[in-house]
Short mmCIF file of C-alpha atoms and ligand atoms in Angstrom, two decimals:
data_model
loop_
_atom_site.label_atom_id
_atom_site.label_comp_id
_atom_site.label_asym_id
_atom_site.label_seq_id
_atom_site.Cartn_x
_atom_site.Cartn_y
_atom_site.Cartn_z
CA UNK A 1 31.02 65.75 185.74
CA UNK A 2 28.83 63.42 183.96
CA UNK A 3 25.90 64.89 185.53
CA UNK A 4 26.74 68.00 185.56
CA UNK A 5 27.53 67.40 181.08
CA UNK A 6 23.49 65.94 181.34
CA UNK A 7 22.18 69.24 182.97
CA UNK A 8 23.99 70.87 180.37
CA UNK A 9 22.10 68.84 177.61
CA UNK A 10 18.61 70.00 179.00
CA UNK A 11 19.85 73.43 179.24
CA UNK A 12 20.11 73.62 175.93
CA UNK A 13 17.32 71.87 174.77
CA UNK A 14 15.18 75.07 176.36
CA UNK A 15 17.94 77.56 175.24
CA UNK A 16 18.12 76.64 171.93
CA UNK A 17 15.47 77.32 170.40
CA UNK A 18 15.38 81.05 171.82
CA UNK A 19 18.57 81.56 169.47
CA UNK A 20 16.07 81.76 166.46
CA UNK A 21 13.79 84.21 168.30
CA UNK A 22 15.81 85.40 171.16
CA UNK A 23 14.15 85.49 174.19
CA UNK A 24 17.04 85.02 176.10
CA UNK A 25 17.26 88.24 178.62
CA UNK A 26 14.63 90.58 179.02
CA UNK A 27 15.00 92.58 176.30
CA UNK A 28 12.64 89.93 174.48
CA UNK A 29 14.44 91.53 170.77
CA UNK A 30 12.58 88.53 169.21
CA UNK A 31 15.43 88.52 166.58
CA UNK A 32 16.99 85.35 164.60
CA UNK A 33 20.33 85.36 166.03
CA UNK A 34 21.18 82.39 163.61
CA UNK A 35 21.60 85.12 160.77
CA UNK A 36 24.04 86.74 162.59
CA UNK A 37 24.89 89.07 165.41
CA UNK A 38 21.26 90.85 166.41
CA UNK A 39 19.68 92.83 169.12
CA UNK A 40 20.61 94.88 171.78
CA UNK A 41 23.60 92.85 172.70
CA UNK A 42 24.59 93.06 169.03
CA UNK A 43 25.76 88.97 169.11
CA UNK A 44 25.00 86.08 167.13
CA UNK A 45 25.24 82.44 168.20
CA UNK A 46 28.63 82.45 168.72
CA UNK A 47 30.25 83.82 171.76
CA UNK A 48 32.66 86.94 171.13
CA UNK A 49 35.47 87.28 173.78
CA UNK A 50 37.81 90.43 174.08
CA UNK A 51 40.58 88.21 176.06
CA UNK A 52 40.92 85.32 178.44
CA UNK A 53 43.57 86.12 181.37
CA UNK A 54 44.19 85.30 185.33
CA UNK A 55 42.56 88.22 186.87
CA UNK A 56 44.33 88.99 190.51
CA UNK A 57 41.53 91.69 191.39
CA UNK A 58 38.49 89.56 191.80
CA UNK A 59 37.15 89.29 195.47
CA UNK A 60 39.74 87.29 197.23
CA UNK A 61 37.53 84.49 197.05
CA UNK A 62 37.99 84.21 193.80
CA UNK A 63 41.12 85.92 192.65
CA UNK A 64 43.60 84.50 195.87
CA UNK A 65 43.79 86.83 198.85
CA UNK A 66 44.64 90.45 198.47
CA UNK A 67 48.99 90.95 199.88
CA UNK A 68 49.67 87.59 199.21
CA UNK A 69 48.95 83.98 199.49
CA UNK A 70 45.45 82.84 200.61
CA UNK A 71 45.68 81.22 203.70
CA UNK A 72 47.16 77.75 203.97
CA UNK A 73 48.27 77.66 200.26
CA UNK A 74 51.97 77.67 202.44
CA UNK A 75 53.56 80.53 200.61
CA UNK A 76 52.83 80.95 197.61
CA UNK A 77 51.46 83.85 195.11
CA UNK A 78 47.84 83.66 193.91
CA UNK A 79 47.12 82.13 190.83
CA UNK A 80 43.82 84.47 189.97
CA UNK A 81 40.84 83.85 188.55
CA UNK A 82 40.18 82.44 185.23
CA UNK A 83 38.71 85.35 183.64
CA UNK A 84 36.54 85.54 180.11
CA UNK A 85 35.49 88.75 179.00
CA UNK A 86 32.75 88.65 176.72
CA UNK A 87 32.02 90.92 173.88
CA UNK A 88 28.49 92.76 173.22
CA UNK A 89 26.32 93.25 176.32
CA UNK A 90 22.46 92.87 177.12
CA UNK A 91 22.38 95.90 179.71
CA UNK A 92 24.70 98.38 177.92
CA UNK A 93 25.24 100.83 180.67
CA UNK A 94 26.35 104.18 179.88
CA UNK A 95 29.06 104.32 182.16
CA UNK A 96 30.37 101.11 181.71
CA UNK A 97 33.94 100.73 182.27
CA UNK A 98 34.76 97.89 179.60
CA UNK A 99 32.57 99.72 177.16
CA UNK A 100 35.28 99.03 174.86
CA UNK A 101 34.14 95.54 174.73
CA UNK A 102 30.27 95.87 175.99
CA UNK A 103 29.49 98.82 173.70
CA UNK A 104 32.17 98.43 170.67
CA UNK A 105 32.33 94.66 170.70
CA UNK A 106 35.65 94.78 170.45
CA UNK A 107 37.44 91.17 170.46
CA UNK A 108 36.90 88.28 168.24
CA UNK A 109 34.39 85.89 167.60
CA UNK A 110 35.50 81.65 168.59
CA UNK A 111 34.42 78.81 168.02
CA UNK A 112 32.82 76.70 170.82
CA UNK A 113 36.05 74.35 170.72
CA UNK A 114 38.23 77.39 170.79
CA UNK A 115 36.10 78.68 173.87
CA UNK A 116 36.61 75.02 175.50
CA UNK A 117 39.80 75.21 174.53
CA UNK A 118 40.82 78.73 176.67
CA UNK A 119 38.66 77.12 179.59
CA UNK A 120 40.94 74.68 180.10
CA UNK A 121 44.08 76.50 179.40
CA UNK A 122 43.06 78.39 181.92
CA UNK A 123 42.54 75.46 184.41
CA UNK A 124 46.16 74.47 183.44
CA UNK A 125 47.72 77.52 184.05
CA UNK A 126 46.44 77.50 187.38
CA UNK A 127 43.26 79.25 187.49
CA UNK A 128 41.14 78.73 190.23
CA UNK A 129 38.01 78.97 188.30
CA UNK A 130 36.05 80.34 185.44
CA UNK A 131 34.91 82.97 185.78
CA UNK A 132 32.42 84.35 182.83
CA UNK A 133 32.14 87.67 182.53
CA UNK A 134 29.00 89.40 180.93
CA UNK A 135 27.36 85.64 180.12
CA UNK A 136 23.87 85.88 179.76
CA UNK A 137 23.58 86.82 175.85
CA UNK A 138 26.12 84.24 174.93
CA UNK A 139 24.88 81.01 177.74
CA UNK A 140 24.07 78.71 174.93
CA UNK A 141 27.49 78.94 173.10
CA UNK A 142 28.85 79.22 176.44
CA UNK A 143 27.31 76.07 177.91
CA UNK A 144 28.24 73.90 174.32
CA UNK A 145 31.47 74.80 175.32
CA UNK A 146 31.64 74.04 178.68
CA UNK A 147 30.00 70.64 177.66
CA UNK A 148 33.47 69.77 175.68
CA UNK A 149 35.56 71.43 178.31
CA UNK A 150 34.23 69.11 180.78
CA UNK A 151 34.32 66.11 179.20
CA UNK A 152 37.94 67.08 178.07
CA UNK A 153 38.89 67.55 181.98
CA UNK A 154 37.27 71.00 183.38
CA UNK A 155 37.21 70.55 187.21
CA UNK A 156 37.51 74.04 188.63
CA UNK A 157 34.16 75.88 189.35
CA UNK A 158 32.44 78.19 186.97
CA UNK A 159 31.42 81.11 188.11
CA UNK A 160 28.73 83.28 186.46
CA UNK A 161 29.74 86.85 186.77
CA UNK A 162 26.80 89.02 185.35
CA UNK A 163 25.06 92.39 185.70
CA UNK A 164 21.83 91.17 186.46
CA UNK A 165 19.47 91.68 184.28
CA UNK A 166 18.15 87.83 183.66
CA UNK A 167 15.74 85.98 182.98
CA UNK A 168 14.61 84.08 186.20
CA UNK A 169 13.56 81.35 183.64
CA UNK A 170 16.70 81.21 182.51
CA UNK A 171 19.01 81.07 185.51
CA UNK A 172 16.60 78.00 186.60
CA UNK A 173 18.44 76.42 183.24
CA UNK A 174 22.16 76.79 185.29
CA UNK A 175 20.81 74.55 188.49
CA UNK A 176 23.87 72.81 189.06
CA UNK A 177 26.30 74.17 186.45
CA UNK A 178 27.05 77.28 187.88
CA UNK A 179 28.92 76.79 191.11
CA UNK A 180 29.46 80.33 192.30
CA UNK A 181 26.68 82.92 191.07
CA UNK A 182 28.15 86.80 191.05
CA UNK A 183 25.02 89.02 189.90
CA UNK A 184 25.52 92.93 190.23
CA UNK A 185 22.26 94.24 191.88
CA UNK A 186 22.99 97.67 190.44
CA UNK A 187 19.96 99.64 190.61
CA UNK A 188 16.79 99.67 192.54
CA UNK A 189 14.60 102.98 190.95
CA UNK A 190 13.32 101.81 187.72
CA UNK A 191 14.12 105.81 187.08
CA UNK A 192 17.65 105.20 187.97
CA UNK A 193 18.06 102.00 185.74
CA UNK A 194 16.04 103.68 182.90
CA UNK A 195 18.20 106.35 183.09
CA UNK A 196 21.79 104.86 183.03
CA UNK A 197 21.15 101.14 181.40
CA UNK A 198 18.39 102.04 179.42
CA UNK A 199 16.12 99.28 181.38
CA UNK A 200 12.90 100.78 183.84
CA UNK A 201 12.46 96.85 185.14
CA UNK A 202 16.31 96.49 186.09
CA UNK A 203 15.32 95.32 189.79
CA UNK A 204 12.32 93.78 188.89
CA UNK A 205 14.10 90.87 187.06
CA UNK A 206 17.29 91.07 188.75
CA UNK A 207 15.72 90.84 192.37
CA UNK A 208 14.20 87.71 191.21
CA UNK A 209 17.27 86.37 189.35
CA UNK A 210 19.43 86.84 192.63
CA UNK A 211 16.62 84.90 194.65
CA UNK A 212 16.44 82.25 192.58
CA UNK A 213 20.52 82.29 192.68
CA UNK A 214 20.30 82.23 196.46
CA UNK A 215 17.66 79.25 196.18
CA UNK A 216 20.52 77.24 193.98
CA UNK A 217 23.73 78.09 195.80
CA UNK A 218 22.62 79.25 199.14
CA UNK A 219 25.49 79.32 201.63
CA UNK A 220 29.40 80.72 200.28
CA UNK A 221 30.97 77.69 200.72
CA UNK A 222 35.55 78.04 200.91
CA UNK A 223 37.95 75.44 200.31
CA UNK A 224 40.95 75.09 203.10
CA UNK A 225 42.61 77.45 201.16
CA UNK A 226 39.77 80.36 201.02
CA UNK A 227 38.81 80.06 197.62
CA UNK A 228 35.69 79.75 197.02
CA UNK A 229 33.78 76.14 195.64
CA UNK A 230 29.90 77.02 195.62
CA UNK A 231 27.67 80.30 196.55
CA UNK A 232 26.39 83.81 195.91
CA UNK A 233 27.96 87.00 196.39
CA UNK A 234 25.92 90.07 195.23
CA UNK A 235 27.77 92.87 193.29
CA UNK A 236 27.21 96.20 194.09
CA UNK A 237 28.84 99.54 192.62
CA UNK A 238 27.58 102.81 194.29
CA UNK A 239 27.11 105.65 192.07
CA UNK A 240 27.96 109.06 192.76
CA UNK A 241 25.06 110.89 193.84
CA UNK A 242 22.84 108.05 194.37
CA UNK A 243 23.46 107.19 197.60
CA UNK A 244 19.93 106.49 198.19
CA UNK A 245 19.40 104.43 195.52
CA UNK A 246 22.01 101.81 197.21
CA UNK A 247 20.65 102.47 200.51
CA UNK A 248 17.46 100.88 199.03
CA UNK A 249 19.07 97.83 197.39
CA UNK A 250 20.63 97.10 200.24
CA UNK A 251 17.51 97.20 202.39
CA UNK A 252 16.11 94.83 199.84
CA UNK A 253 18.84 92.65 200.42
CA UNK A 254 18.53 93.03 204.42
CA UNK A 255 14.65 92.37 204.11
CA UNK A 256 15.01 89.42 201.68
CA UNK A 257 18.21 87.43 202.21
CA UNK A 258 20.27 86.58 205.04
CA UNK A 259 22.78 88.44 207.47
CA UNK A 260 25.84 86.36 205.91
CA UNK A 261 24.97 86.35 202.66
CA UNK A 262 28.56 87.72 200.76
CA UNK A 263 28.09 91.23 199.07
CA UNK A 264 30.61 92.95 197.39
CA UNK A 265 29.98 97.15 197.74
CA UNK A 266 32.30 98.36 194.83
CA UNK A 267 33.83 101.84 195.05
CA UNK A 268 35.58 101.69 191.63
CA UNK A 269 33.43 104.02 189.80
CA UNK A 270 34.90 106.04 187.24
CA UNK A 271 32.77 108.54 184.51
CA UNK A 272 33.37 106.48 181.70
CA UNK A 273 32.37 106.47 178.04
CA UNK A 274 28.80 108.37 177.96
CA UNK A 275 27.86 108.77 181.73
CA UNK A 276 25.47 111.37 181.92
CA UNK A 277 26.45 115.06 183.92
CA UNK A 278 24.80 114.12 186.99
CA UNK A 279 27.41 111.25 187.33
CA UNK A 280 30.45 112.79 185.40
CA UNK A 281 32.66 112.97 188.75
CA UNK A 282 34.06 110.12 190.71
CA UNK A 283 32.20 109.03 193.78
CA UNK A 284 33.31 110.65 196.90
CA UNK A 285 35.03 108.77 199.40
CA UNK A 286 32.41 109.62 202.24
CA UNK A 287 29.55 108.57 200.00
CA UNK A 288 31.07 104.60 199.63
CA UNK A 289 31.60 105.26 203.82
CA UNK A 290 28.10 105.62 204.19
CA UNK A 291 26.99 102.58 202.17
CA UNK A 292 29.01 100.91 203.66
CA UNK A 293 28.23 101.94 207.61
CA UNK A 294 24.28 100.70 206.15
CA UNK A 295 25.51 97.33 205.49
CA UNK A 296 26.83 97.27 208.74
CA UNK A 297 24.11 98.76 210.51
CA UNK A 298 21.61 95.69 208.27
CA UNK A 299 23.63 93.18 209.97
CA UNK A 300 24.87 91.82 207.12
CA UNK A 301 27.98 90.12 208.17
CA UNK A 302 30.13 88.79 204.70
CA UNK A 303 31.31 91.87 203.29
CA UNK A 304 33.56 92.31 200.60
CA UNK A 305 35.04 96.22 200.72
CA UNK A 306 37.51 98.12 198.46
CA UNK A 307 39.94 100.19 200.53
CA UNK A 308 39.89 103.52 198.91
CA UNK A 309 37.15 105.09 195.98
CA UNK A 310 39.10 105.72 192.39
CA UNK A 311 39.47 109.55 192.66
CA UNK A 312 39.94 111.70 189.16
CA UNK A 313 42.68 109.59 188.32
CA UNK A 314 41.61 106.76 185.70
CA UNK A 315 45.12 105.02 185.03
CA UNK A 316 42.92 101.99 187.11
CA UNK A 317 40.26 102.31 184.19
CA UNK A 318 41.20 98.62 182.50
CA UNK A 319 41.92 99.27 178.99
CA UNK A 320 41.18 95.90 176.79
CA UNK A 321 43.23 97.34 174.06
CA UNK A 322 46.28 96.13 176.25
CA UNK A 323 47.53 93.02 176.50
CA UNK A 324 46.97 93.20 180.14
CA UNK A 325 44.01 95.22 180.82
CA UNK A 326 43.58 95.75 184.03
CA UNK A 327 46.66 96.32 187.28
CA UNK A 328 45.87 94.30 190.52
CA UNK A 329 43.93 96.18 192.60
CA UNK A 330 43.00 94.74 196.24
CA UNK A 331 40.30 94.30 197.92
CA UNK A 332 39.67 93.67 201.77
CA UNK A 333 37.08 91.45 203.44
S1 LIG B 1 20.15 88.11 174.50
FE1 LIG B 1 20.54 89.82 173.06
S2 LIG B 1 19.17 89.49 171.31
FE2 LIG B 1 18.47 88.16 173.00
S3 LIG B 1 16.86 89.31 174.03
FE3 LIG B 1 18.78 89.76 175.12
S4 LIG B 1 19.68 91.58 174.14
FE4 LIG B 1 18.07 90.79 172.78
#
């Protein structure tokens, strides 16, 4: 841990400074986040979070497997994933689904011993890692806190659960603090991403973000009981309509990474919030199949798949004004 506490250290020293003219993601706002919450994520240099909770409907490598146990933990439920949900975002989708927290910032700002403080609640409820959600406009608070967690007894792995759109520079920062890194490669038309996040070089910087990721954590690596310790596994959500524009991530992702590299094809959209008319319907079940069936036909050979799309129905939509946001919803590998 102590080496992972001095990585930490240098982190910061580079991060730092950004906070007073934030460079952090590619937005490049150039605003001093020291006087308070600024730029397109809307944060200052504090970390907001909405809540902290054990989240059953991660991948099962994360969360505990789907129906049950995972395999070899001799019986017994899964314990979830350690899950922070941070407020404010850099990417601001239109159809995001915690938009509630991304867009409104609802939640509440804490301090960096607080934060350290729910990391290792977590841990001691059972968690079987962190698992930071929406990260990259809050790292440096984040990684302060970390630094106390760890030295007060953090041993589970963090995972870095983010939509993407990074700053290569940046991720090289996380070398060997993030265990498990879970981008979303969302978008591959800078039209697309322009459209619906507000962001023409989405893949640009996110391509090279996940290859960097891959050149830090390159093989999914599972305990005995499933869970995962180290690795990458690529988030992606097909929209409705824009079946081509995941055909051509995943080509990218045949092209440029290998067969088993883990990817997670996500059929939970649901028009949320402001998503535009051209994606104001749920995705159809025969569009995820044919994502799906190109996957397959890459070669790529660790796929994480949701059994069924979310249909008109949005009870499944979390709602963070709820205790409990979200039900358990289970995935397949
Ligand atoms: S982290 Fe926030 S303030 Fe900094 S560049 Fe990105 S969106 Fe702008």
């Amino acid at each position: 841990m102590d080496a992972k506490i001095r990585r930490i250290e240098r982190a910061l020293e580079a991060l730092e400074p950004k906070e007073a003219d934030c460079t952090i993601c590619p937005r490049d706002c150039r605003v001093d986040r020291r006087k308070g919450p600024a730029g397109v994520c809307g944060s200052g240099v504090r970390a907001g979070i909405s809540t902290g909770l054990l989240h059953y409907g991660e991948e099962p490598v994360l969360s505990g497997r789907a129906g049950g146990a995972p395999e070899g933990s001799g019986g017994a439920p899964p314990r979830g994933s350690g899950t922070i949900f941070f407020t404010g975002c850099n990417l601001k989708c239109l159809f995001c689904q915690n938009y509630q927290i991304s867009w409104e910032g609802r939640g509440r700002i804490l301090t960096e011993d607080e934060l350290a403080a729910l990391m290792l609640d977590l841990q001691a409820r059972g968690a079987y890692n962190i698992n930071l959600v929406s990260p990259t406009h809050v790292i440096a608070p984040i990684l302060r806190a970390l630094r106390a967690a760890l030295a007060g007894g953090l041993r589970i792995p963090i995972v870095y659960n983010s939509n993407g759109y990074e700053k290569v520079d940046v991720i090289e920062r996380l070398a060997g603090i993030v265990d498990v890194y879970l981008p979303d490669l969302k978008y591959f038309s800078p039209e697309v991403s322009k459209k619906y996040s507000g962001a023409s070089d989405y893949f640009a910087h996110a391509s090279q973000a996940v290859e960097e990721m891959f050149v830090q954590r390159p093989d999914l690596v599972l305990d005995d009981e499933g869970l995962a310790r180290e690795g990458l596994i690529i988030r992606h959500l097909v929209l409705p309509g824009r079946v081509e524009d995941s055909m051509a991530v995943l080509d990218w992702i045949g092209r440029t990474l290998p067969p088993d590299t883990a990817l997670s094809l996500m059929s939970q959209y649901h028009p949320c919030y402001r998503a535009p008319e051209d994606i104001r319907r749920p995705l159809g079940a025969e569009e995820y199949r044919a994502v799906v069936d190109r996957a397959r036909a890459l070669g790529l050979t660790q796929l994480f798949i949701q059994p069924e799309v979310f249909g008109t129905d949005d009870h499944l939509v979390p709602d963070f004004e709820r205790g409990d946001p979200f039900r358990w919803r289970p995935q397949e590998k």
